[in-house]
GROMACS .gro file of C-alpha atoms in nm:
model
  110
    1MET     CA    1   4.292   6.731  -1.130
    2ALA     CA    2   4.003   6.942  -1.253
    3LEU     CA    3   3.888   6.660  -1.482
    4ILE     CA    4   3.898   6.411  -1.195
    5PHE     CA    5   3.700   6.650  -0.974
    6HIS     CA    6   3.444   6.705  -1.250
    7LEU     CA    7   3.397   6.332  -1.308
    8SER     CA    8   3.366   6.277  -0.933
    9SER     CA    9   3.091   6.537  -0.915
   10GLU     CA   10   2.874   6.353  -1.167
   11SER     CA   11   2.619   6.111  -1.027
   12LYS     CA   12   2.676   5.877  -1.322
   13PRO     CA   13   2.997   5.983  -1.501
   14LEU     CA   14   3.027   5.667  -1.711
   15PRO     CA   15   2.799   5.388  -1.826
   16GLU     CA   16   2.764   5.100  -1.583
   17LEU     CA   17   3.075   4.886  -1.594
   18THR     CA   18   3.025   4.516  -1.637
   19THR     CA   19   3.288   4.403  -1.392
   20TRP     CA   20   3.455   4.521  -1.076
   21VAL     CA   21   3.796   4.479  -1.241
   22TRP     CA   22   3.724   4.743  -1.507
   23ASP     CA   23   3.623   4.995  -1.241
   24LYS     CA   24   3.951   4.949  -1.054
   25ALA     CA   25   4.151   4.951  -1.379
   26LEU     CA   26   3.995   5.286  -1.477
   27HIS     CA   27   4.084   5.426  -1.136
   28ALA     CA   28   4.443   5.305  -1.172
   29ILE     CA   29   4.477   5.448  -1.524
   30GLU     CA   30   4.329   5.784  -1.425
   31TYR     CA   31   4.558   5.824  -1.125
   32GLY     CA   32   4.853   5.674  -1.313
   33ALA     CA   33   4.828   5.968  -1.550
   34LEU     CA   34   4.807   6.208  -1.255
   35GLY     CA   35   5.113   6.051  -1.088
   36LEU     CA   36   5.308   6.073  -1.413
   37LEU     CA   37   5.215   6.438  -1.471
   38VAL     CA   38   5.291   6.545  -1.114
   39CYS     CA   39   5.626   6.364  -1.124
   40ARG     CA   40   5.715   6.522  -1.457
   41ALA     CA   41   5.618   6.868  -1.332
   42LEU     CA   42   5.830   6.830  -1.020
   43ALA     CA   43   6.128   6.701  -1.217
   44GLY     CA   44   6.090   6.995  -1.453
   45GLU     CA   45   6.126   7.225  -1.153
   46GLY     CA   46   6.457   7.063  -1.061
   47VAL     CA   47   6.336   6.824  -0.790
   48PRO     CA   48   6.565   6.517  -0.785
   49ARG     CA   49   6.416   6.206  -0.948
   50GLY     CA   50   6.362   5.996  -0.637
   51ARG     CA   51   6.210   6.282  -0.445
   52ALA     CA   52   5.989   6.376  -0.744
   53VAL     CA   53   5.854   6.021  -0.759
   54LEU     CA   54   5.785   6.008  -0.386
   55ILE     CA   55   5.618   6.349  -0.374
   56ALA     CA   56   5.407   6.265  -0.681
   57ILE     CA   57   5.284   5.944  -0.517
   58VAL     CA   58   5.198   6.122  -0.192
   59VAL     CA   59   5.023   6.412  -0.369
   60ALA     CA   60   4.820   6.184  -0.599
   61SER     CA   61   4.729   5.947  -0.315
   62ALA     CA   62   4.620   6.236  -0.093
   63TYR     CA   63   4.415   6.378  -0.379
   64ALA     CA   64   4.259   6.034  -0.431
   65ALA     CA   65   4.160   6.020  -0.064
   66SER     CA   66   4.002   6.366  -0.086
   67ASP     CA   67   3.827   6.260  -0.407
   68GLU     CA   68   3.674   5.956  -0.237
   69TRP     CA   69   3.560   6.174   0.055
   70HIS     CA   70   3.408   6.420  -0.195
   71GLN     CA   71   3.215   6.136  -0.363
   72ALA     CA   72   3.046   6.055  -0.032
   73PHE     CA   73   2.849   6.379  -0.076
   74VAL     CA   74   2.751   6.324  -0.441
   75PRO     CA   75   2.408   6.166  -0.506
   76LEU     CA   76   2.430   5.804  -0.626
   77ARG     CA   77   2.804   5.791  -0.545
   78SER     CA   78   2.989   5.654  -0.245
   79ALA     CA   79   3.338   5.659  -0.101
   80ASP     CA   80   3.523   5.329  -0.141
   81VAL     CA   81   3.858   5.250   0.018
   82LEU     CA   82   3.930   4.999  -0.260
   83ASP     CA   83   3.896   5.278  -0.515
   84TRP     CA   84   4.156   5.473  -0.316
   85VAL     CA   85   4.383   5.167  -0.316
   86ALA     CA   86   4.348   5.138  -0.696
   87ASP     CA   87   4.416   5.512  -0.728
   88THR     CA   88   4.729   5.486  -0.514
   89ILE     CA   89   4.858   5.184  -0.707
   90GLY     CA   90   4.798   5.368  -1.033
   91SER     CA   91   4.971   5.684  -0.913
   92THR     CA   92   5.267   5.479  -0.793
   93CYS     CA   93   5.300   5.311  -1.132
   94GLY     CA   94   5.256   5.639  -1.318
   95ALA     CA   95   5.512   5.826  -1.109
   96ALA     CA   96   5.765   5.543  -1.119
   97ILE     CA   97   5.745   5.458  -1.489
   98LEU     CA   98   5.972   5.732  -1.627
   99PRO     CA   99   6.277   5.671  -1.408
  100LEU     CA  100   6.238   5.293  -1.439
  101LEU     CA  101   6.246   5.313  -1.817
  102GLY     CA  102   6.512   5.580  -1.825
  103GLY     CA  103   6.266   5.797  -2.011
  104TRP     CA  104   6.353   6.130  -1.853
  105PRO     CA  105   6.399   6.394  -2.120
  106LYS     CA  106   6.757   6.521  -2.142
  107TYR     CA  107   6.670   6.852  -1.981
  108LEU     CA  108   6.531   6.665  -1.675
  109ARG     CA  109   6.823   6.425  -1.626
  110LYS     CA  110   7.041   6.493  -1.324
   0.00000   0.00000   0.00000
């Protein structure tokens, strides 16, 4: 989350992207990783799989919304609802990937 906040605070965090698709893909990948990590952390604390996935999606999506709001105050940046949508889709995929693939480590399986 600190890395996301840092990148959001930069006026130009990355070189100009050539297409709109790459921008949304980067958002989805970034928040996919966040969703995966939050889900894994919750599961490690004993939260049941389904609940861990749902909470991870809600937490990552809420963080994405706050991140977009934060960007509205950064010079040369703006808040974009489509970025939030890409973030939420990414966090959903990231949080859901482990249980869908049966990839929970043995110590997290319940």
